mmCIF file with all atom_site columns, C-alpha atoms in Angstrom:
data_model
loop_
_atom_site.group_PDB
_atom_site.id
_atom_site.type_symbol
_atom_site.label_atom_id
_atom_site.label_alt_id
_atom_site.label_comp_id
_atom_site.label_asym_id
_atom_site.label_entity_id
_atom_site.label_seq_id
_atom_site.pdbx_PDB_ins_code
_atom_site.Cartn_x
_atom_site.Cartn_y
_atom_site.Cartn_z
_atom_site.occupancy
_atom_site.B_iso_or_equiv
_atom_site.pdbx_formal_charge
_atom_site.auth_seq_id
_atom_site.auth_comp_id
_atom_site.auth_asym_id
_atom_site.auth_atom_id
_atom_site.pdbx_PDB_model_num
ATOM 1   C CA . UNK A 1 1   ? 0.000   0.000   0.000  1.00 0.00 ? 145 UNK A CA 1
ATOM 2   C CA . UNK A 1 2   ? 0.878   3.647   -0.268 1.00 0.00 ? 146 UNK A CA 1
ATOM 3   C CA . UNK A 1 3   ? 3.213   5.120   2.315  1.00 0.00 ? 147 UNK A CA 1
ATOM 4   C CA . UNK A 1 4   ? 2.692   8.300   4.276  1.00 0.00 ? 148 UNK A CA 1
ATOM 5   C CA . UNK A 1 5   ? 5.536   9.400   6.508  1.00 0.00 ? 149 UNK A CA 1
ATOM 6   C CA . UNK A 1 6   ? 4.985   11.775  9.402  1.00 0.00 ? 150 UNK A CA 1
ATOM 7   C CA . UNK A 1 7   ? 7.803   13.469  11.254 1.00 0.00 ? 151 UNK A CA 1
ATOM 8   C CA . UNK A 1 8   ? 8.648   13.804  14.055 1.00 0.00 ? 152 UNK A CA 1
ATOM 9   C CA . UNK A 1 9   ? 7.009   10.857  15.791 1.00 0.00 ? 153 UNK A CA 1
ATOM 10  C CA . UNK A 1 10  ? 7.230   12.677  19.077 1.00 0.00 ? 154 UNK A CA 1
ATOM 11  C CA . UNK A 1 11  ? 8.281   16.125  20.232 1.00 0.00 ? 155 UNK A CA 1
ATOM 12  C CA . UNK A 1 12  ? 8.557   17.981  23.515 1.00 0.00 ? 156 UNK A CA 1
ATOM 13  C CA . UNK A 1 13  ? 8.578   21.754  23.401 1.00 0.00 ? 157 UNK A CA 1
ATOM 14  C CA . UNK A 1 14  ? 8.456   24.649  25.802 1.00 0.00 ? 158 UNK A CA 1
ATOM 15  C CA . UNK A 1 15  ? 5.307   26.663  26.273 1.00 0.00 ? 159 UNK A CA 1
ATOM 16  C CA . UNK A 1 16  ? 5.214   29.627  23.919 1.00 0.00 ? 160 UNK A CA 1
ATOM 17  C CA . UNK A 1 17  ? 7.322   28.076  21.182 1.00 0.00 ? 161 UNK A CA 1
ATOM 18  C CA . UNK A 1 18  ? 6.141   26.815  17.794 1.00 0.00 ? 162 UNK A CA 1
ATOM 19  C CA . UNK A 1 19  ? 6.341   23.269  16.517 1.00 0.00 ? 163 UNK A CA 1
ATOM 20  C CA . UNK A 1 20  ? 6.211   22.072  12.920 1.00 0.00 ? 164 UNK A CA 1
ATOM 21  C CA . UNK A 1 21  ? 4.960   18.607  11.956 1.00 0.00 ? 165 UNK A CA 1
ATOM 22  C CA . UNK A 1 22  ? 5.558   17.235  8.462  1.00 0.00 ? 166 UNK A CA 1
ATOM 23  C CA . UNK A 1 23  ? 3.417   14.804  6.516  1.00 0.00 ? 167 UNK A CA 1
ATOM 24  C CA . UNK A 1 24  ? 4.880   13.320  3.332  1.00 0.00 ? 168 UNK A CA 1
ATOM 25  C CA . UNK A 1 25  ? 3.446   10.990  0.752  1.00 0.00 ? 169 UNK A CA 1
ATOM 26  C CA . UNK A 1 26  ? 6.363   8.856   -0.387 1.00 0.00 ? 170 UNK A CA 1
ATOM 27  C CA . UNK A 1 27  ? 5.047   7.034   -3.428 1.00 0.00 ? 171 UNK A CA 1
ATOM 28  C CA . UNK A 1 28  ? 2.045   8.965   -4.666 1.00 0.00 ? 172 UNK A CA 1
ATOM 29  C CA . UNK A 1 29  ? 0.926   12.526  -5.260 1.00 0.00 ? 173 UNK A CA 1
ATOM 30  C CA . UNK A 1 30  ? -1.276  13.647  -2.407 1.00 0.00 ? 174 UNK A CA 1
ATOM 31  C CA . UNK A 1 31  ? -3.668  16.234  -3.763 1.00 0.00 ? 175 UNK A CA 1
ATOM 32  C CA . UNK A 1 32  ? -5.475  16.307  -0.441 1.00 0.00 ? 176 UNK A CA 1
ATOM 33  C CA . UNK A 1 33  ? -4.231  15.846  3.100  1.00 0.00 ? 177 UNK A CA 1
ATOM 34  C CA . UNK A 1 34  ? -6.192  15.742  6.316  1.00 0.00 ? 178 UNK A CA 1
ATOM 35  C CA . UNK A 1 35  ? -4.999  16.668  9.788  1.00 0.00 ? 179 UNK A CA 1
ATOM 36  C CA . UNK A 1 36  ? -6.495  15.069  12.881 1.00 0.00 ? 180 UNK A CA 1
ATOM 37  C CA . UNK A 1 37  ? -6.048  15.572  16.580 1.00 0.00 ? 181 UNK A CA 1
ATOM 38  C CA . UNK A 1 38  ? -6.578  12.843  19.150 1.00 0.00 ? 182 UNK A CA 1
ATOM 39  C CA . UNK A 1 39  ? -6.655  13.129  22.927 1.00 0.00 ? 183 UNK A CA 1
ATOM 40  C CA . UNK A 1 40  ? -5.987  9.974   24.996 1.00 0.00 ? 184 UNK A CA 1
ATOM 41  C CA . UNK A 1 41  ? -8.744  7.402   24.789 1.00 0.00 ? 185 UNK A CA 1
ATOM 42  C CA . UNK A 1 42  ? -10.738 9.617   22.462 1.00 0.00 ? 186 UNK A CA 1
ATOM 43  C CA . UNK A 1 43  ? -11.634 9.695   18.809 1.00 0.00 ? 187 UNK A CA 1
ATOM 44  C CA . UNK A 1 44  ? -9.771  11.333  15.952 1.00 0.00 ? 188 UNK A CA 1
ATOM 45  C CA . UNK A 1 45  ? -11.142 14.806  15.427 1.00 0.00 ? 189 UNK A CA 1
ATOM 46  C CA . UNK A 1 46  ? -10.669 16.333  11.993 1.00 0.00 ? 190 UNK A CA 1
ATOM 47  C CA . UNK A 1 47  ? -8.929  19.690  12.257 1.00 0.00 ? 191 UNK A CA 1
ATOM 48  C CA . UNK A 1 48  ? -8.531  20.719  8.643  1.00 0.00 ? 192 UNK A CA 1
ATOM 49  C CA . UNK A 1 49  ? -8.352  19.632  5.040  1.00 0.00 ? 193 UNK A CA 1
ATOM 50  C CA . UNK A 1 50  ? -5.551  20.893  2.862  1.00 0.00 ? 194 UNK A CA 1
ATOM 51  C CA . UNK A 1 51  ? -5.430  20.811  -0.911 1.00 0.00 ? 195 UNK A CA 1
ATOM 52  C CA . UNK A 1 52  ? -2.181  21.322  -2.759 1.00 0.00 ? 196 UNK A CA 1
ATOM 53  C CA . UNK A 1 53  ? -1.652  24.923  -3.706 1.00 0.00 ? 197 UNK A CA 1
ATOM 54  C CA . UNK A 1 54  ? -4.646  26.356  -1.897 1.00 0.00 ? 198 UNK A CA 1
ATOM 55  C CA . UNK A 1 55  ? -5.595  27.458  1.582  1.00 0.00 ? 199 UNK A CA 1
ATOM 56  C CA . UNK A 1 56  ? -6.605  24.848  4.094  1.00 0.00 ? 200 UNK A CA 1
ATOM 57  C CA . UNK A 1 57  ? -10.230 24.438  5.102  1.00 0.00 ? 201 UNK A CA 1
ATOM 58  C CA . UNK A 1 58  ? -10.565 24.347  8.861  1.00 0.00 ? 202 UNK A CA 1
ATOM 59  C CA . UNK A 1 59  ? -13.279 22.577  10.820 1.00 0.00 ? 203 UNK A CA 1
ATOM 60  C CA . UNK A 1 60  ? -15.512 24.599  13.081 1.00 0.00 ? 204 UNK A CA 1
ATOM 61  C CA . UNK A 1 61  ? -13.829 25.526  16.332 1.00 0.00 ? 205 UNK A CA 1
ATOM 62  C CA . UNK A 1 62  ? -10.262 25.061  15.073 1.00 0.00 ? 206 UNK A CA 1
ATOM 63  C CA . UNK A 1 63  ? -8.168  28.228  15.250 1.00 0.00 ? 207 UNK A CA 1
ATOM 64  C CA . UNK A 1 64  ? -6.532  28.768  11.891 1.00 0.00 ? 208 UNK A CA 1
ATOM 65  C CA . UNK A 1 65  ? -3.999  31.209  13.335 1.00 0.00 ? 209 UNK A CA 1
ATOM 66  C CA . UNK A 1 66  ? -3.026  28.679  15.958 1.00 0.00 ? 210 UNK A CA 1
ATOM 67  C CA . UNK A 1 67  ? -2.689  25.702  13.665 1.00 0.00 ? 211 UNK A CA 1
ATOM 68  C CA . UNK A 1 68  ? -1.029  26.814  10.456 1.00 0.00 ? 212 UNK A CA 1
ATOM 69  C CA . UNK A 1 69  ? -1.277  24.354  7.597  1.00 0.00 ? 213 UNK A CA 1
ATOM 70  C CA . UNK A 1 70  ? 0.756   24.559  4.426  1.00 0.00 ? 214 UNK A CA 1
ATOM 71  C CA . UNK A 1 71  ? 0.418   22.200  1.471  1.00 0.00 ? 215 UNK A CA 1
ATOM 72  C CA . UNK A 1 72  ? 2.956   23.627  -0.926 1.00 0.00 ? 216 UNK A CA 1
ATOM 73  C CA . UNK A 1 73  ? 3.663   20.497  -2.935 1.00 0.00 ? 217 UNK A CA 1
ATOM 74  C CA . UNK A 1 74  ? 1.946   17.281  -3.935 1.00 0.00 ? 218 UNK A CA 1
ATOM 75  C CA . UNK A 1 75  ? 4.031   15.307  -1.481 1.00 0.00 ? 219 UNK A CA 1
ATOM 76  C CA . UNK A 1 76  ? 4.288   17.519  1.582  1.00 0.00 ? 220 UNK A CA 1
ATOM 77  C CA . UNK A 1 77  ? 1.921   19.168  4.025  1.00 0.00 ? 221 UNK A CA 1
ATOM 78  C CA . UNK A 1 78  ? 2.993   20.791  7.272  1.00 0.00 ? 222 UNK A CA 1
ATOM 79  C CA . UNK A 1 79  ? 1.119   21.624  10.446 1.00 0.00 ? 223 UNK A CA 1
ATOM 80  C CA . UNK A 1 80  ? 2.647   24.307  12.653 1.00 0.00 ? 224 UNK A CA 1
ATOM 81  C CA . UNK A 1 81  ? 1.343   24.674  16.173 1.00 0.00 ? 225 UNK A CA 1
ATOM 82  C CA . UNK A 1 82  ? 2.115   28.291  17.013 1.00 0.00 ? 226 UNK A CA 1
ATOM 83  C CA . UNK A 1 83  ? 2.750   29.559  20.526 1.00 0.00 ? 227 UNK A CA 1
ATOM 84  C CA . UNK A 1 84  ? 2.082   26.121  21.913 1.00 0.00 ? 228 UNK A CA 1
ATOM 85  C CA . UNK A 1 85  ? 0.607   25.706  25.384 1.00 0.00 ? 229 UNK A CA 1
ATOM 86  C CA . UNK A 1 86  ? 0.158   22.603  27.558 1.00 0.00 ? 230 UNK A CA 1
ATOM 87  C CA . UNK A 1 87  ? -3.459  22.235  26.385 1.00 0.00 ? 231 UNK A CA 1
ATOM 88  C CA . UNK A 1 88  ? -2.133  21.733  22.848 1.00 0.00 ? 232 UNK A CA 1
ATOM 89  C CA . UNK A 1 89  ? -0.437  18.532  23.993 1.00 0.00 ? 233 UNK A CA 1
ATOM 90  C CA . UNK A 1 90  ? -2.036  15.790  21.951 1.00 0.00 ? 234 UNK A CA 1
ATOM 91  C CA . UNK A 1 91  ? -1.529  13.171  19.255 1.00 0.00 ? 235 UNK A CA 1
ATOM 92  C CA . UNK A 1 92  ? -1.592  14.701  15.785 1.00 0.00 ? 236 UNK A CA 1
ATOM 93  C CA . UNK A 1 93  ? -2.012  12.454  12.758 1.00 0.00 ? 237 UNK A CA 1
ATOM 94  C CA . UNK A 1 94  ? -2.253  13.152  9.054  1.00 0.00 ? 238 UNK A CA 1
ATOM 95  C CA . UNK A 1 95  ? -3.745  11.242  6.169  1.00 0.00 ? 239 UNK A CA 1
ATOM 96  C CA . UNK A 1 96  ? -3.252  11.716  2.453  1.00 0.00 ? 240 UNK A CA 1
ATOM 97  C CA . UNK A 1 97  ? -5.083  10.818  -0.739 1.00 0.00 ? 241 UNK A CA 1
ATOM 98  C CA . UNK A 1 98  ? -4.598  11.336  -4.449 1.00 0.00 ? 242 UNK A CA 1
ATOM 99  C CA . UNK A 1 99  ? -8.406  11.435  -4.789 1.00 0.00 ? 243 UNK A CA 1
ATOM 100 C CA . UNK A 1 100 ? -8.478  8.132   -6.638 1.00 0.00 ? 244 UNK A CA 1
ATOM 101 C CA . UNK A 1 101 ? -7.565  5.916   -3.721 1.00 0.00 ? 245 UNK A CA 1
ATOM 102 C CA . UNK A 1 102 ? -8.428  5.741   -0.098 1.00 0.00 ? 246 UNK A CA 1
ATOM 103 C CA . UNK A 1 103 ? -6.598  7.940   2.368  1.00 0.00 ? 247 UNK A CA 1
ATOM 104 C CA . UNK A 1 104 ? -3.461  6.568   3.997  1.00 0.00 ? 248 UNK A CA 1
ATOM 105 C CA . UNK A 1 105 ? -2.354  7.597   7.453  1.00 0.00 ? 249 UNK A CA 1
ATOM 106 C CA . UNK A 1 106 ? 0.984   8.729   8.774  1.00 0.00 ? 250 UNK A CA 1
ATOM 107 C CA . UNK A 1 107 ? 2.381   7.278   11.969 1.00 0.00 ? 251 UNK A CA 1
ATOM 108 C CA . UNK A 1 108 ? 1.282   10.251  14.069 1.00 0.00 ? 252 UNK A CA 1
ATOM 109 C CA . UNK A 1 109 ? 3.127   12.774  16.240 1.00 0.00 ? 253 UNK A CA 1
ATOM 110 C CA . UNK A 1 110 ? 2.875   12.942  20.011 1.00 0.00 ? 254 UNK A CA 1
ATOM 111 C CA . UNK A 1 111 ? 3.266   16.557  21.070 1.00 0.00 ? 255 UNK A CA 1
ATOM 112 C CA . UNK A 1 112 ? 4.001   17.413  24.683 1.00 0.00 ? 256 UNK A CA 1
ATOM 113 C CA . UNK A 1 113 ? 4.156   21.052  25.676 1.00 0.00 ? 257 UNK A CA 1
ATOM 114 C CA . UNK A 1 114 ? 5.871   21.738  28.995 1.00 0.00 ? 258 UNK A CA 1
ATOM 115 C CA . UNK B 2 1   ? -25.331 15.505  15.519 1.00 0.00 ? 7   UNK B CA 1
ATOM 116 C CA . UNK B 2 2   ? -23.074 12.503  15.822 1.00 0.00 ? 8   UNK B CA 1
ATOM 117 C CA . UNK B 2 3   ? -22.778 10.876  12.435 1.00 0.00 ? 9   UNK B CA 1
ATOM 118 C CA . UNK B 2 4   ? -20.867 7.793   13.528 1.00 0.00 ? 10  UNK B CA 1
ATOM 119 C CA . UNK B 2 5   ? -21.750 6.103   16.798 1.00 0.00 ? 11  UNK B CA 1
ATOM 120 C CA . UNK B 2 6   ? -19.906 3.341   18.576 1.00 0.00 ? 12  UNK B CA 1
ATOM 121 C CA . UNK B 2 7   ? -21.782 2.491   21.758 1.00 0.00 ? 13  UNK B CA 1
ATOM 122 C CA . UNK B 2 8   ? -19.268 0.061   23.263 1.00 0.00 ? 14  UNK B CA 1
ATOM 123 C CA . UNK B 2 9   ? -16.421 1.932   24.990 1.00 0.00 ? 15  UNK B CA 1
ATOM 124 C CA . UNK B 2 10  ? -14.783 -1.362  25.907 1.00 0.00 ? 16  UNK B CA 1
ATOM 125 C CA . UNK B 2 11  ? -15.169 -5.024  25.015 1.00 0.00 ? 17  UNK B CA 1
ATOM 126 C CA . UNK B 2 12  ? -13.610 -8.240  26.273 1.00 0.00 ? 18  UNK B CA 1
ATOM 127 C CA . UNK B 2 13  ? -13.328 -11.433 24.282 1.00 0.00 ? 19  UNK B CA 1
ATOM 128 C CA . UNK B 2 14  ? -11.737 -14.788 24.967 1.00 0.00 ? 20  UNK B CA 1
ATOM 129 C CA . UNK B 2 15  ? -8.888  -15.768 22.693 1.00 0.00 ? 21  UNK B CA 1
ATOM 130 C CA . UNK B 2 16  ? -10.047 -17.808 19.658 1.00 0.00 ? 22  UNK B CA 1
ATOM 131 C CA . UNK B 2 17  ? -13.644 -16.625 20.001 1.00 0.00 ? 23  UNK B CA 1
ATOM 132 C CA . UNK B 2 18  ? -15.454 -14.248 17.661 1.00 0.00 ? 24  UNK B CA 1
ATOM 133 C CA . UNK B 2 19  ? -16.422 -10.705 18.647 1.00 0.00 ? 25  UNK B CA 1
ATOM 134 C CA . UNK B 2 20  ? -18.711 -8.083  17.112 1.00 0.00 ? 26  UNK B CA 1
ATOM 135 C CA . UNK B 2 21  ? -17.994 -4.377  17.422 1.00 0.00 ? 27  UNK B CA 1
ATOM 136 C CA . UNK B 2 22  ? -21.016 -2.173  16.823 1.00 0.00 ? 28  UNK B CA 1
ATOM 137 C CA . UNK B 2 23  ? -21.202 0.889   14.596 1.00 0.00 ? 29  UNK B CA 1
ATOM 138 C CA . UNK B 2 24  ? -24.192 2.907   13.461 1.00 0.00 ? 30  UNK B CA 1
ATOM 139 C CA . UNK B 2 25  ? -24.108 5.875   11.128 1.00 0.00 ? 31  UNK B CA 1
ATOM 140 C CA . UNK B 2 26  ? -26.311 8.675   9.937  1.00 0.00 ? 32  UNK B CA 1
ATOM 141 C CA . UNK B 2 27  ? -26.250 10.220  6.489  1.00 0.00 ? 33  UNK B CA 1
ATOM 142 C CA . UNK B 2 28  ? -28.637 11.392  3.813  1.00 0.00 ? 34  UNK B CA 1
ATOM 143 C CA . UNK B 2 29  ? -26.017 11.059  1.080  1.00 0.00 ? 35  UNK B CA 1
ATOM 144 C CA . UNK B 2 30  ? -26.755 7.972   -1.050 1.00 0.00 ? 36  UNK B CA 1
ATOM 145 C CA . UNK B 2 31  ? -23.054 7.563   -1.792 1.00 0.00 ? 37  UNK B CA 1
ATOM 146 C CA . UNK B 2 32  ? -20.815 6.895   1.176  1.00 0.00 ? 38  UNK B CA 1
ATOM 147 C CA . UNK B 2 33  ? -18.073 4.617   2.370  1.00 0.00 ? 39  UNK B CA 1
ATOM 148 C CA . UNK B 2 34  ? -17.679 2.883   5.701  1.00 0.00 ? 40  UNK B CA 1
ATOM 149 C CA . UNK B 2 35  ? -14.324 1.942   7.163  1.00 0.00 ? 41  UNK B CA 1
ATOM 150 C CA . UNK B 2 36  ? -12.886 0.166   10.157 1.00 0.00 ? 42  UNK B CA 1
ATOM 151 C CA . UNK B 2 37  ? -9.441  0.962   11.537 1.00 0.00 ? 43  UNK B CA 1
ATOM 152 C CA . UNK B 2 38  ? -7.381  -0.632  14.277 1.00 0.00 ? 44  UNK B CA 1
ATOM 153 C CA . UNK B 2 39  ? -5.227  1.596   16.468 1.00 0.00 ? 45  UNK B CA 1
ATOM 154 C CA . UNK B 2 40  ? -2.714  -0.178  18.719 1.00 0.00 ? 46  UNK B CA 1
ATOM 155 C CA . UNK B 2 41  ? -1.004  1.630   21.568 1.00 0.00 ? 47  UNK B CA 1
ATOM 156 C CA . UNK B 2 42  ? 1.674   2.887   19.150 1.00 0.00 ? 48  UNK B CA 1
ATOM 157 C CA . UNK B 2 43  ? -0.955  5.169   17.618 1.00 0.00 ? 49  UNK B CA 1
ATOM 158 C CA . UNK B 2 44  ? -0.742  4.137   13.995 1.00 0.00 ? 50  UNK B CA 1
ATOM 159 C CA . UNK B 2 45  ? -4.013  3.728   12.147 1.00 0.00 ? 51  UNK B CA 1
ATOM 160 C CA . UNK B 2 46  ? -4.263  0.321   10.498 1.00 0.00 ? 52  UNK B CA 1
ATOM 161 C CA . UNK B 2 47  ? -6.906  -0.017  7.796  1.00 0.00 ? 53  UNK B CA 1
ATOM 162 C CA . UNK B 2 48  ? -8.962  -3.180  8.223  1.00 0.00 ? 54  UNK B CA 1
ATOM 163 C CA . UNK B 2 49  ? -11.953 -3.189  5.912  1.00 0.00 ? 55  UNK B CA 1
ATOM 164 C CA . UNK B 2 50  ? -14.095 -1.032  3.628  1.00 0.00 ? 56  UNK B CA 1
ATOM 165 C CA . UNK B 2 51  ? -17.751 -1.172  2.580  1.00 0.00 ? 57  UNK B CA 1
ATOM 166 C CA . UNK B 2 52  ? -19.231 1.032   -0.118 1.00 0.00 ? 58  UNK B CA 1
ATOM 167 C CA . UNK B 2 53  ? -22.859 2.086   0.135  1.00 0.00 ? 59  UNK B CA 1
ATOM 168 C CA . UNK B 2 54  ? -23.656 0.484   -3.196 1.00 0.00 ? 60  UNK B CA 1
ATOM 169 C CA . UNK B 2 55  ? -21.860 -2.765  -2.490 1.00 0.00 ? 61  UNK B CA 1
ATOM 170 C CA . UNK B 2 56  ? -24.304 -5.635  -2.553 1.00 0.00 ? 62  UNK B CA 1
ATOM 171 C CA . UNK B 2 57  ? -22.246 -8.043  -0.521 1.00 0.00 ? 63  UNK B CA 1
ATOM 172 C CA . UNK B 2 58  ? -20.722 -7.665  2.900  1.00 0.00 ? 64  UNK B CA 1
ATOM 173 C CA . UNK B 2 59  ? -17.005 -6.966  2.804  1.00 0.00 ? 65  UNK B CA 1
ATOM 174 C CA . UNK B 2 60  ? -14.568 -9.551  4.130  1.00 0.00 ? 66  UNK B CA 1
ATOM 175 C CA . UNK B 2 61  ? -10.808 -9.378  4.683  1.00 0.00 ? 67  UNK B CA 1
ATOM 176 C CA . UNK B 2 62  ? -9.304  -12.463 6.260  1.00 0.00 ? 68  UNK B CA 1
ATOM 177 C CA . UNK B 2 63  ? -10.597 -12.697 9.837  1.00 0.00 ? 69  UNK B CA 1
ATOM 178 C CA . UNK B 2 64  ? -12.494 -9.428  9.480  1.00 0.00 ? 70  UNK B CA 1
ATOM 179 C CA . UNK B 2 65  ? -15.968 -9.109  8.059  1.00 0.00 ? 71  UNK B CA 1
ATOM 180 C CA . UNK B 2 66  ? -18.328 -6.191  7.968  1.00 0.00 ? 72  UNK B CA 1
ATOM 181 C CA . UNK B 2 67  ? -21.992 -6.847  8.712  1.00 0.00 ? 73  UNK B CA 1
ATOM 182 C CA . UNK B 2 68  ? -23.589 -4.117  6.585  1.00 0.00 ? 74  UNK B CA 1
ATOM 183 C CA . UNK B 2 69  ? -27.261 -3.510  7.312  1.00 0.00 ? 75  UNK B CA 1
ATOM 184 C CA . UNK B 2 70  ? -28.122 -0.545  5.123  1.00 0.00 ? 76  UNK B CA 1
ATOM 185 C CA . UNK B 2 71  ? -31.731 -0.110  6.245  1.00 0.00 ? 77  UNK B CA 1
ATOM 186 C CA . UNK B 2 72  ? -30.636 -0.072  9.867  1.00 0.00 ? 78  UNK B CA 1
ATOM 187 C CA . UNK B 2 73  ? -27.619 2.097   9.053  1.00 0.00 ? 79  UNK B CA 1
ATOM 188 C CA . UNK B 2 74  ? -25.282 -0.208  10.834 1.00 0.00 ? 80  UNK B CA 1
ATOM 189 C CA . UNK B 2 75  ? -21.839 -1.468  9.889  1.00 0.00 ? 81  UNK B CA 1
ATOM 190 C CA . UNK B 2 76  ? -20.667 -3.836  12.578 1.00 0.00 ? 82  UNK B CA 1
ATOM 191 C CA . UNK B 2 77  ? -17.199 -5.355  12.488 1.00 0.00 ? 83  UNK B CA 1
ATOM 192 C CA . UNK B 2 78  ? -16.888 -9.070  13.171 1.00 0.00 ? 84  UNK B CA 1
ATOM 193 C CA . UNK B 2 79  ? -13.498 -10.448 14.144 1.00 0.00 ? 85  UNK B CA 1
ATOM 194 C CA . UNK B 2 80  ? -13.336 -14.211 14.028 1.00 0.00 ? 86  UNK B CA 1
ATOM 195 C CA . UNK B 2 81  ? -10.898 -16.362 16.004 1.00 0.00 ? 87  UNK B CA 1
ATOM 196 C CA . UNK B 2 82  ? -9.608  -13.500 18.158 1.00 0.00 ? 88  UNK B CA 1
ATOM 197 C CA . UNK B 2 83  ? -5.893  -13.323 18.824 1.00 0.00 ? 89  UNK B CA 1
ATOM 198 C CA . UNK B 2 84  ? -3.995  -11.599 21.631 1.00 0.00 ? 90  UNK B CA 1
ATOM 199 C CA . UNK B 2 85  ? -2.608  -9.185  19.040 1.00 0.00 ? 91  UNK B CA 1
ATOM 200 C CA . UNK B 2 86  ? -6.122  -7.987  18.280 1.00 0.00 ? 92  UNK B CA 1
ATOM 201 C CA . UNK B 2 87  ? -6.172  -6.051  21.561 1.00 0.00 ? 93  UNK B CA 1
ATOM 202 C CA . UNK B 2 88  ? -6.386  -2.400  20.487 1.00 0.00 ? 94  UNK B CA 1
ATOM 203 C CA . UNK B 2 89  ? -8.736  0.510   19.873 1.00 0.00 ? 95  UNK B CA 1
ATOM 204 C CA . UNK B 2 90  ? -11.071 0.035   16.931 1.00 0.00 ? 96  UNK B CA 1
ATOM 205 C CA . UNK B 2 91  ? -12.619 2.931   15.078 1.00 0.00 ? 97  UNK B CA 1
ATOM 206 C CA . UNK B 2 92  ? -15.512 2.976   12.666 1.00 0.00 ? 98  UNK B CA 1
ATOM 207 C CA . UNK B 2 93  ? -15.403 5.791   10.120 1.00 0.00 ? 99  UNK B CA 1
ATOM 208 C CA . UNK B 2 94  ? -17.544 7.157   7.311  1.00 0.00 ? 100 UNK B CA 1
ATOM 209 C CA . UNK B 2 95  ? -16.878 9.240   4.251  1.00 0.00 ? 101 UNK B CA 1
ATOM 210 C CA . UNK B 2 96  ? -19.832 10.937  2.600  1.00 0.00 ? 102 UNK B CA 1
ATOM 211 C CA . UNK B 2 97  ? -19.387 11.181  -1.151 1.00 0.00 ? 103 UNK B CA 1
ATOM 212 C CA . UNK B 2 98  ? -15.928 10.920  -2.678 1.00 0.00 ? 104 UNK B CA 1
ATOM 213 C CA . UNK B 2 99  ? -12.777 12.875  -1.919 1.00 0.00 ? 105 UNK B CA 1
ATOM 214 C CA . UNK B 2 100 ? -13.305 14.665  -5.220 1.00 0.00 ? 106 UNK B CA 1
ATOM 215 C CA . UNK B 2 101 ? -16.643 15.836  -3.910 1.00 0.00 ? 107 UNK B CA 1
ATOM 216 C CA . UNK B 2 102 ? -15.069 17.121  -0.728 1.00 0.00 ? 108 UNK B CA 1
ATOM 217 C CA . UNK B 2 103 ? -15.724 13.986  1.285  1.00 0.00 ? 109 UNK B CA 1
ATOM 218 C CA . UNK B 2 104 ? -13.942 13.680  4.619  1.00 0.00 ? 110 UNK B CA 1
ATOM 219 C CA . UNK B 2 105 ? -13.319 10.724  6.872  1.00 0.00 ? 111 UNK B CA 1
ATOM 220 C CA . UNK B 2 106 ? -15.237 11.132  10.139 1.00 0.00 ? 112 UNK B CA 1
ATOM 221 C CA . UNK B 2 107 ? -14.612 8.768   13.043 1.00 0.00 ? 113 UNK B CA 1
ATOM 222 C CA . UNK B 2 108 ? -16.710 7.221   15.766 1.00 0.00 ? 114 UNK B CA 1
ATOM 223 C CA . UNK B 2 109 ? -15.757 7.289   19.434 1.00 0.00 ? 115 UNK B CA 1
ATOM 224 C CA . UNK B 2 110 ? -13.917 4.011   19.292 1.00 0.00 ? 116 UNK B CA 1
ATOM 225 C CA . UNK B 2 111 ? -14.124 0.671   21.097 1.00 0.00 ? 117 UNK B CA 1
ATOM 226 C CA . UNK B 2 112 ? -11.259 -0.682  23.150 1.00 0.00 ? 118 UNK B CA 1
ATOM 227 C CA . UNK B 2 113 ? -11.010 -4.416  22.607 1.00 0.00 ? 119 UNK B CA 1
ATOM 228 C CA . UNK B 2 114 ? -9.183  -6.622  25.065 1.00 0.00 ? 120 UNK B CA 1
ATOM 229 C CA . UNK B 2 115 ? -8.491  -10.244 24.166 1.00 0.00 ? 121 UNK B CA 1
ATOM 230 C CA . UNK B 2 116 ? -8.093  -12.558 27.152 1.00 0.00 ? 122 UNK B CA 1
ATOM 231 C CA . UNK B 2 117 ? -5.779  -15.588 26.997 1.00 0.00 ? 123 UNK B CA 1
#
């Protein structure tokens, strides 16, 4: 199956700093990528949908200035958590599709803000 | 309104027995897809099985089968001959329409399955 690589797999950062998470499709062109957030023992909540070359579409209640998403190429989307605070600590996971196949998930990133 | 509902927060099953994980959904779109994913403690999302709304037969993939009851809007996952390695969180998900039509994968609350030796 298709491979989606997410990096880093875990990160610890200080409160007030920004963290960038990368999501790469390794063997297909991902026209659309999805970013999810998951708190422990809870479901995956869709944060935003990003299409290559255009602005991301954010779900209701997600702060676009807080969670910056860039999808500059067909193989890379990035999520930047700006001015991170402890409440932003969570598991972030991306998925990617070329529209013709099902979406494939990255391995996820555990973010801890201290 | 919750579009995907999993009513079993946790389930136990004896090794080698079969188990059914419940999932109900709500949509007015005639074209949709239903998915089941397994999430072990590592966090990765492992695709298990897919059922399209127009598929006439229930989907099967090895030990996994999807009991699709369209009129009842249910898509239960059946795992046969449970193994210790099946212990994980299981998520039901739905996509309304296609990705080309702006479809998004929406997840249920999840069921934590524990397989007892």
